[in-house]
Short mmCIF file of C-alpha atoms in Angstrom, two decimals:
data_model
loop_
_atom_site.label_atom_id
_atom_site.label_comp_id
_atom_site.label_asym_id
_atom_site.label_seq_id
_atom_site.Cartn_x
_atom_site.Cartn_y
_atom_site.Cartn_z
CA MET A 55 77.62 13.10 63.28
CA ARG A 56 76.53 16.67 64.12
CA ASN A 57 73.20 15.41 65.43
CA ARG A 58 74.96 12.94 67.79
CA ASN A 59 77.23 15.76 69.18
CA ILE A 60 74.31 17.80 69.90
CA VAL A 61 72.85 14.88 71.92
CA TYR A 62 76.04 14.55 73.85
CA ILE A 63 76.10 18.26 74.60
CA ARG A 64 72.51 18.26 75.87
CA VAL A 65 73.26 15.19 78.12
CA LEU A 66 76.26 17.08 79.51
CA MET A 67 74.14 20.18 80.26
CA VAL A 68 71.59 17.96 82.11
CA VAL A 69 74.35 16.54 84.25
CA LEU A 70 75.84 19.95 84.98
CA SER A 71 72.28 21.08 85.99
CA ILE A 72 72.06 18.35 88.56
CA VAL A 73 75.53 19.08 89.99
CA VAL A 74 74.68 22.87 90.43
CA LEU A 75 71.36 21.92 91.92
CA LEU A 76 73.19 19.68 94.54
CA ALA A 77 75.63 22.45 95.25
CA PHE A 78 72.65 24.83 96.16
CA VAL A 79 71.20 22.09 98.42
CA ASN A 80 74.40 21.54 100.34
CA ARG A 81 75.59 25.15 100.45
CA SER A 82 74.42 25.54 104.14
CA PRO A 83 77.25 26.63 106.41
CA ASP A 84 75.90 24.37 109.13
CA HIS A 85 77.17 21.13 107.81
CA PRO A 86 78.81 18.95 110.52
CA LEU A 87 82.67 18.99 111.15
CA HIS A 88 84.55 15.82 111.90
CA ASP A 89 87.60 15.15 113.94
CA THR A 90 89.63 14.28 110.90
CA TRP A 91 92.66 16.43 111.86
CA LEU A 92 95.35 16.52 114.49
CA PRO A 93 95.11 18.95 117.36
CA SER A 94 95.88 22.49 116.28
CA SER A 95 95.51 25.96 117.85
CA PHE A 96 93.42 26.90 114.82
CA ASN A 97 91.46 23.66 114.54
CA PRO A 98 87.77 24.30 115.34
CA VAL A 99 86.72 20.67 115.60
CA GLY A 100 86.43 18.82 118.99
CA ALA A 101 90.13 17.68 119.13
CA GLY A 102 91.47 21.06 118.30
CA ASN A 103 92.68 23.83 120.56
CA MET A 104 91.00 26.94 119.03
CA ALA A 105 88.82 27.62 121.98
CA LEU A 106 91.87 27.73 124.34
CA PHE A 107 93.72 29.96 121.89
CA GLN A 108 90.96 32.39 121.57
CA THR A 109 90.24 32.41 125.30
CA LEU A 110 93.87 33.35 126.06
CA GLU A 111 93.69 36.05 123.41
CA GLU A 112 90.70 37.41 125.09
CA LEU A 113 92.64 37.37 128.39
CA LYS A 114 95.37 39.38 126.61
CA TRP A 115 97.93 36.47 126.98
CA PRO A 116 100.83 36.68 124.54
CA VAL A 117 99.85 33.50 122.47
CA GLU A 118 101.41 32.66 119.21
CA ARG A 119 101.49 29.77 116.75
CA TRP A 120 104.88 28.27 116.56
CA ARG A 121 106.08 26.89 113.08
CA GLU A 122 109.70 27.77 113.24
CA PRO A 123 112.76 25.56 113.96
CA LEU A 124 113.08 24.79 117.69
CA SER A 125 116.45 26.21 117.75
CA ARG A 126 115.05 29.69 117.60
CA LEU A 127 113.22 29.32 121.04
CA SER A 128 116.48 30.49 122.64
CA ASN A 129 115.99 33.90 121.05
CA TYR A 130 112.99 34.68 123.41
CA GLY A 131 114.92 34.21 126.70
CA THR A 132 113.28 32.58 129.69
CA GLY A 133 109.97 32.53 131.38
CA ASN A 134 108.21 31.18 128.21
CA VAL A 135 105.80 28.25 127.70
CA LEU A 136 105.59 25.92 124.79
CA ILE A 137 102.65 23.61 124.27
CA ILE A 138 103.12 20.19 122.39
CA THR A 139 100.09 17.85 121.73
CA ARG A 140 100.39 14.44 120.25
CA SER A 141 97.29 12.57 119.07
CA LYS A 142 96.64 9.01 117.97
CA LEU A 143 94.72 10.27 114.92
CA GLY A 144 96.21 11.22 111.64
CA SER A 145 99.92 11.60 110.90
CA SER A 146 102.58 13.65 112.58
CA VAL A 147 106.21 14.50 112.06
CA ASN A 148 108.53 13.05 114.72
CA PHE A 149 110.95 15.21 116.54
CA SER A 150 114.51 14.46 115.85
CA GLU A 151 117.04 13.53 118.61
CA GLN A 152 118.65 16.98 118.18
CA GLU A 153 115.14 18.67 118.59
CA ILE A 154 114.65 16.68 121.71
CA GLN A 155 117.86 17.83 123.05
CA LEU A 156 117.11 21.36 122.25
CA LEU A 157 113.79 21.11 124.17
CA ASP A 158 115.45 19.67 127.09
CA ASP A 159 118.18 22.48 127.14
CA TRP A 160 115.41 25.09 126.65
CA VAL A 161 113.53 23.97 129.56
CA ARG A 162 116.55 23.73 131.95
CA LYS A 163 117.28 27.47 131.20
CA GLY A 164 114.04 28.46 132.94
CA ASN A 165 111.17 27.64 130.63
CA THR A 166 108.00 25.56 130.81
CA LEU A 167 106.94 22.64 128.47
CA LEU A 168 103.53 21.17 128.23
CA LEU A 169 103.70 17.77 126.62
CA PHE A 170 100.21 16.24 126.32
CA GLY A 171 98.78 13.39 124.39
CA ALA A 172 99.50 9.75 123.49
CA LEU A 173 103.03 9.94 124.59
CA ASP A 174 103.55 6.14 124.49
CA ASP A 175 102.39 5.84 120.86
CA TRP A 176 105.25 7.87 119.33
CA ASP A 177 108.88 6.83 119.24
CA ASP A 178 110.16 10.49 119.78
CA THR A 179 107.97 11.23 122.89
CA ARG A 180 108.93 7.87 124.39
CA THR A 181 112.65 8.78 123.85
CA PHE A 182 111.91 12.13 125.56
CA LEU A 183 110.23 10.48 128.40
CA ARG A 184 113.13 8.15 129.05
CA GLN A 185 115.53 11.28 128.79
CA ILE A 186 113.75 13.12 131.58
CA GLY A 187 113.53 10.01 133.92
CA PHE A 188 110.47 7.96 133.01
CA SER A 189 110.67 4.18 132.43
CA ALA A 190 108.78 4.38 129.27
CA THR A 191 108.81 0.91 127.59
CA ASP A 192 108.84 0.23 123.78
CA LYS A 193 105.48 0.25 122.15
CA ALA A 194 103.76 -3.07 122.17
CA ASP A 195 103.17 -4.78 118.85
CA SER A 196 101.24 -7.86 120.07
CA VAL A 197 97.57 -8.27 118.83
CA SER A 198 96.36 -8.40 122.51
CA ASP A 199 98.07 -5.34 123.52
CA PHE A 200 96.73 -3.49 120.51
CA PHE A 201 93.13 -4.39 121.43
CA GLN A 202 93.61 -3.67 124.98
CA THR A 203 94.81 -0.27 124.10
CA PHE A 204 91.95 0.30 121.63
CA ALA A 205 89.35 -0.64 124.32
CA ARG A 206 90.84 1.85 126.89
CA ASP A 207 90.39 4.57 124.26
CA SER A 208 86.56 4.44 124.14
CA ASP A 209 84.31 7.46 124.43
CA GLN A 210 83.88 7.05 128.26
CA THR A 211 85.08 9.91 130.30
CA ILE A 212 86.84 9.78 133.63
CA GLU A 213 87.05 12.38 136.44
CA LEU A 214 90.54 12.80 137.86
CA GLN A 215 91.27 14.09 141.46
CA PRO A 216 94.37 15.93 142.58
CA THR A 217 96.86 13.98 144.61
CA VAL A 218 97.15 14.49 148.40
CA GLY A 219 99.07 17.73 149.18
CA ALA A 220 98.76 19.12 145.64
CA ASP A 221 98.16 22.94 145.46
CA ARG A 222 95.45 22.52 142.79
CA THR A 223 91.89 21.78 143.63
CA GLY A 224 88.77 20.86 141.54
CA THR A 225 87.83 18.11 139.11
CA MET A 226 89.49 17.20 135.85
CA VAL A 227 87.40 15.54 133.24
CA LEU A 228 89.11 13.58 130.40
CA PRO A 229 88.18 10.78 127.96
CA ARG A 230 89.20 7.38 128.74
CA SER A 231 92.99 7.12 127.83
CA THR A 232 96.23 5.31 128.83
CA PRO A 233 97.84 6.71 131.97
CA LEU A 234 101.39 7.83 132.21
CA PRO A 235 104.03 5.34 133.32
CA ILE A 236 104.04 4.74 136.99
CA GLU A 237 107.79 4.75 137.29
CA PHE A 238 108.55 8.52 136.91
CA PRO A 239 111.65 10.62 138.11
CA ALA A 240 112.20 10.73 141.80
CA ASN A 241 111.84 14.58 141.89
CA ALA A 242 108.62 14.48 139.91
CA LYS A 243 105.25 15.27 141.35
CA VAL A 244 101.96 13.68 140.40
CA LEU A 245 99.29 16.38 140.14
CA TRP A 246 96.20 14.47 139.00
CA GLN A 247 95.48 10.79 139.14
CA ASP A 248 92.65 8.22 138.86
CA ARG A 249 92.80 5.23 141.32
CA GLY A 250 96.46 5.54 141.83
CA GLU A 251 97.25 5.89 138.05
CA PRO A 252 98.96 9.27 137.08
CA PHE A 253 97.50 11.34 134.28
CA LEU A 254 99.36 14.64 134.97
CA ILE A 255 102.91 14.83 136.29
CA ASP A 256 105.19 17.88 136.95
CA VAL A 257 108.82 17.05 136.29
CA PRO A 258 111.23 19.76 137.36
CA ARG A 259 113.95 20.17 134.92
CA GLY A 260 116.93 22.55 135.80
CA ALA A 261 115.28 25.98 136.24
CA GLY A 262 112.21 24.92 134.36
CA HIS A 263 109.29 22.52 134.39
CA ILE A 264 107.91 19.79 132.11
CA PHE A 265 104.10 18.95 132.48
CA CYS A 266 103.40 15.55 131.04
CA GLY A 267 99.74 14.87 130.38
CA ALA A 268 98.29 11.47 129.37
CA SER A 269 95.59 12.95 127.03
CA ASP A 270 95.69 16.00 124.63
CA ARG A 271 92.05 16.36 125.18
CA LEU A 272 92.70 18.49 128.37
CA LEU A 273 93.35 21.41 125.91
CA SER A 274 90.72 20.42 123.45
CA ASN A 275 87.59 22.35 122.35
CA SER A 276 85.27 19.46 123.49
CA PHE A 277 86.68 18.99 127.13
CA LEU A 278 88.07 22.47 127.97
CA LEU A 279 84.76 23.56 129.68
CA LYS A 280 84.16 20.26 131.40
CA GLY A 281 84.86 20.05 135.13
CA ASP A 282 87.47 22.57 136.22
CA ASN A 283 89.58 21.85 133.14
CA LEU A 284 89.97 25.54 132.09
CA ALA A 285 91.01 26.64 135.60
CA ILE A 286 93.53 23.86 135.70
CA VAL A 287 95.04 24.62 132.36
CA LEU A 288 95.35 28.28 133.20
CA GLN A 289 97.39 27.39 136.44
CA LEU A 290 99.60 25.22 134.38
CA LEU A 291 100.22 27.93 131.91
CA ALA A 292 101.11 30.53 134.48
CA PRO A 293 104.27 29.52 136.32
CA GLY A 294 104.52 31.47 139.53
CA GLY A 295 100.97 32.86 139.07
CA GLN A 296 102.03 35.23 136.37
CA PRO A 297 101.34 34.81 132.55
CA PRO A 298 104.34 33.72 130.65
CA ARG A 299 106.35 36.18 128.56
CA HIS A 300 105.49 34.20 125.34
CA LEU A 301 103.05 31.27 125.10
CA PHE A 302 103.65 29.14 121.91
CA PHE A 303 101.45 26.46 120.47
CA GLU A 304 103.72 24.19 118.53
CA GLU A 305 102.39 23.24 115.15
CA SER A 306 105.39 22.73 112.89
CA HIS A 307 105.27 18.95 113.48
CA HIS A 308 101.54 18.24 112.94
CA GLY A 309 102.38 17.71 109.23
CA PHE A 310 99.25 19.29 107.84
CA SER A 311 99.52 23.13 108.15
CA ALA A 312 99.30 23.92 104.48
CA ILE A 313 96.81 21.15 103.73
CA TYR A 314 94.54 22.14 106.60
CA ALA A 315 94.43 25.67 105.54
CA MET A 316 93.50 24.77 102.07
CA VAL A 317 90.64 22.36 103.25
CA ARG A 318 89.30 24.88 105.68
CA LEU A 319 89.14 27.49 102.80
CA LEU A 320 87.35 24.86 100.62
CA ASP A 321 85.00 24.07 103.50
CA ASP A 322 83.53 27.50 103.27
CA PRO A 323 80.17 27.23 101.25
CA GLY A 324 80.81 30.34 99.24
CA VAL A 325 84.09 29.12 98.03
CA ARG A 326 82.58 25.77 97.13
CA PHE A 327 79.74 27.31 95.24
CA ALA A 328 82.16 29.78 93.37
CA GLY A 329 84.29 26.68 92.46
CA MET A 330 81.27 24.79 91.28
CA LEU A 331 80.18 27.70 89.02
CA ALA A 332 83.75 28.07 87.62
CA LEU A 333 83.65 24.23 86.84
CA LEU A 334 80.29 24.61 85.23
CA GLY A 335 81.35 27.50 83.05
CA ALA A 336 84.62 25.65 81.89
CA LEU A 337 82.68 22.58 81.14
CA ALA A 338 79.99 24.60 79.20
CA PHE A 339 82.63 26.39 77.20
CA LEU A 340 84.43 23.20 76.25
CA GLY A 341 81.29 21.17 75.70
CA THR A 342 79.52 23.68 73.42
CA SER A 343 82.54 24.78 71.26
CA LEU A 344 81.32 22.68 68.34
CA VAL A 345 77.98 24.52 68.39
CA ARG A 346 79.35 27.98 68.92
CA PHE A 347 82.17 27.92 66.41
CA GLY A 348 81.16 25.16 64.02
CA PRO A 349 83.37 22.51 62.51
CA VAL A 350 86.98 23.27 61.47
CA ILE A 351 87.26 24.12 57.75
CA PRO A 352 90.85 24.07 56.44
CA LEU A 353 91.76 27.11 54.22
CA HIS A 354 93.51 26.21 50.99
CA ARG A 355 95.44 29.15 49.52
CA GLU A 356 95.48 29.30 45.64
CA ARG A 357 98.38 31.69 45.73
CA GLY A 358 101.03 32.96 48.13
CA ARG A 359 100.84 35.99 50.39
CA SER A 360 100.74 39.28 48.81
CA THR A 361 103.29 41.99 49.35
CA LEU A 362 101.11 44.28 51.42
CA GLU A 363 100.06 41.28 53.61
CA PHE A 364 103.64 40.55 54.33
CA VAL A 365 104.53 44.14 54.99
CA ASP A 366 101.56 44.35 57.47
CA SER A 367 102.97 41.26 59.24
CA ILE A 368 106.29 42.90 59.53
CA ALA A 369 104.67 46.07 61.00
CA ASP A 370 103.02 43.88 63.73
CA LEU A 371 106.55 42.75 64.82
CA TYR A 372 107.34 46.07 66.63
CA LEU A 373 106.22 44.53 69.82
CA ARG A 374 108.98 41.92 69.63
CA ALA A 375 112.24 43.72 68.97
CA ASP A 376 114.37 40.61 68.78
CA LEU A 377 112.10 38.81 66.18
CA ARG A 378 111.73 42.06 64.27
CA ASN A 379 115.55 42.56 63.93
CA ASP A 380 116.17 39.03 62.82
CA THR A 381 113.31 39.23 60.27
CA ILE A 382 114.46 42.39 58.72
CA LYS A 383 118.13 41.41 58.67
CA TYR A 384 117.18 38.19 56.95
CA LEU A 385 115.15 40.13 54.43
CA PHE A 386 118.09 42.32 53.72
CA VAL A 387 120.51 39.55 53.28
CA GLU A 388 118.15 37.66 50.91
CA THR A 389 117.57 40.93 48.85
CA HIS A 390 121.29 41.52 48.80
CA GLN A 391 121.94 38.06 47.36
CA ARG A 392 119.23 38.35 44.74
CA VAL A 393 120.54 41.80 43.54
CA LEU A 394 124.05 40.50 43.24
CA HIS A 395 122.95 37.58 41.24
CA ARG A 396 120.73 39.57 38.97
CA LEU A 397 123.43 42.17 38.25
CA ASN A 398 126.17 39.51 37.92
CA LEU A 399 128.31 41.04 40.75
CA PRO A 400 130.86 39.31 43.07
CA PRO A 401 129.71 38.85 46.80
CA THR A 402 132.45 41.39 47.80
CA ALA A 403 131.04 44.21 45.68
CA PRO A 404 130.72 47.46 47.57
CA HIS A 405 127.35 49.18 48.07
CA GLU A 406 128.38 51.99 45.92
CA LEU A 407 128.85 49.90 42.87
CA ILE A 408 125.57 47.97 43.55
CA ALA A 409 123.70 51.31 43.82
CA SER A 410 125.11 52.65 40.59
CA ARG A 411 124.39 49.43 38.58
CA LEU A 412 120.86 49.24 40.18
CA GLN A 413 120.16 52.89 39.34
CA LEU A 414 120.95 52.38 35.73
CA ALA A 415 119.03 49.23 35.37
CA ASN A 416 115.89 50.38 37.52
CA PRO A 417 115.91 54.07 38.19
CA HIS A 418 112.47 53.96 39.83
CA LEU A 419 113.54 51.69 42.76
CA PRO A 420 114.62 53.09 46.15
CA LYS A 421 118.17 54.24 46.59
CA TRP A 422 120.27 51.14 47.54
CA LYS A 423 123.27 52.82 49.00
CA LYS A 424 121.17 54.78 51.50
CA LEU A 425 119.17 51.69 52.44
CA ALA A 426 122.30 49.39 52.88
CA GLN A 427 124.03 52.01 55.12
CA ARG A 428 121.28 51.48 57.68
CA PHE A 429 122.33 47.89 58.12
CA ASP A 430 126.12 48.70 58.48
CA SER A 431 125.26 50.46 61.73
CA ARG A 432 123.88 47.86 64.35
CA ASP A 433 122.74 50.55 66.92
CA TYR A 434 120.96 52.52 64.15
CA VAL A 435 119.17 49.50 62.82
CA GLU A 436 118.06 48.32 66.24
CA GLY A 437 116.87 51.75 67.24
CA LEU A 438 114.54 52.33 64.36
CA PRO A 439 110.91 52.93 65.33
CA PRO A 440 108.06 50.78 64.03
CA SER A 441 107.38 53.24 61.26
CA GLY A 442 111.00 53.19 60.14
CA TRP A 443 111.01 49.38 60.11
CA LEU A 444 107.80 49.42 57.90
CA ARG A 445 109.46 51.83 55.51
CA VAL A 446 112.61 49.71 55.24
CA ALA A 447 110.72 46.57 54.82
CA ARG A 448 108.65 48.09 52.00
CA ASP A 449 111.71 49.37 50.11
CA LEU A 450 113.52 45.87 50.50
CA ILE A 451 110.43 44.01 49.26
CA GLU A 452 110.13 46.37 46.28
CA ILE A 453 113.80 45.79 45.31
CA LYS A 454 113.42 42.11 45.87
CA SER A 455 110.29 41.79 43.75
CA ALA A 456 112.01 43.75 40.89
CA MET A 457 115.05 41.36 40.85
CA ALA A 458 112.77 38.28 40.61
#
């Protein structure tokens, strides 16, 4: 049996060695990243917005990550900008009808909202488009429409041109995506289009503006530096030519904030290697316990615990006052009952009578009256130091042993 356990342990150590070797081989920080997350201002992959966030920070713009309830936007006054991106990848938390109304009221007071992404693929954004005047239809569920949409979302890129009379020049480069609905509000203005299909529309809303974009990749790390995308984005984020008072990247509805932070931490090669070493140590500790400590041998006592051994255990209870008090009180009650039984005294016998009878029968024992008075005062008993408890326990055990 022991030889077989040693074989198992050796096999385990070989497997752990292979795992550690693989961890060393894959510890390079240059491992490829994949677009497995929704856009975020702190997402470094191609679909993320970290490049834009860091660029605005370098330009001294007041950028912030927004993860609070939308009702608190009103605390910042007017002249602010909020960026909301919706991607077809991953999962996202929909905006409620109340939140959609809060956004609409917030824009009407004199703020700017950038709503970019697959707006037709989410129920909440379709509702919001209809509320501001678009004729957004319900999402198609047929198989043909599904494959048609999938074909349009290929990796091909398109170059958008500004509309006639637009005050923005340059070339916008985006991946192939579904354009915005052609039937838009009467007071809206198409800013960028491709062959008559709108991809970026400015919708005036009260004292503010809502910029609707057909693709979230306009703000992404992979497309920000293509064409004149960065210059166009900076114009959109600066109403009236001046930076906003506050520029918020909305992240509370991405549904991955805590998970993404944990995954990004574990993606660090040093953290992964440290975790692998910790796992190796734990498995080695558990797997070699039989070799280090040997088999378990039960201890059969031939006699009970000695008096001094019990007293030492009582002395160790000074760190737990509650257990110490209960143990000593139980010891006193048991000793008291044994003394009454041995001296043939009634249970209501006073301590003076017990002390006198006990002194006559066993003059060498500790004074019972002085010992019993300590238990008549609760405050005095609970306030005894560890040395006092040890002395009381020794006296009680000596009297109890004499009455056996």
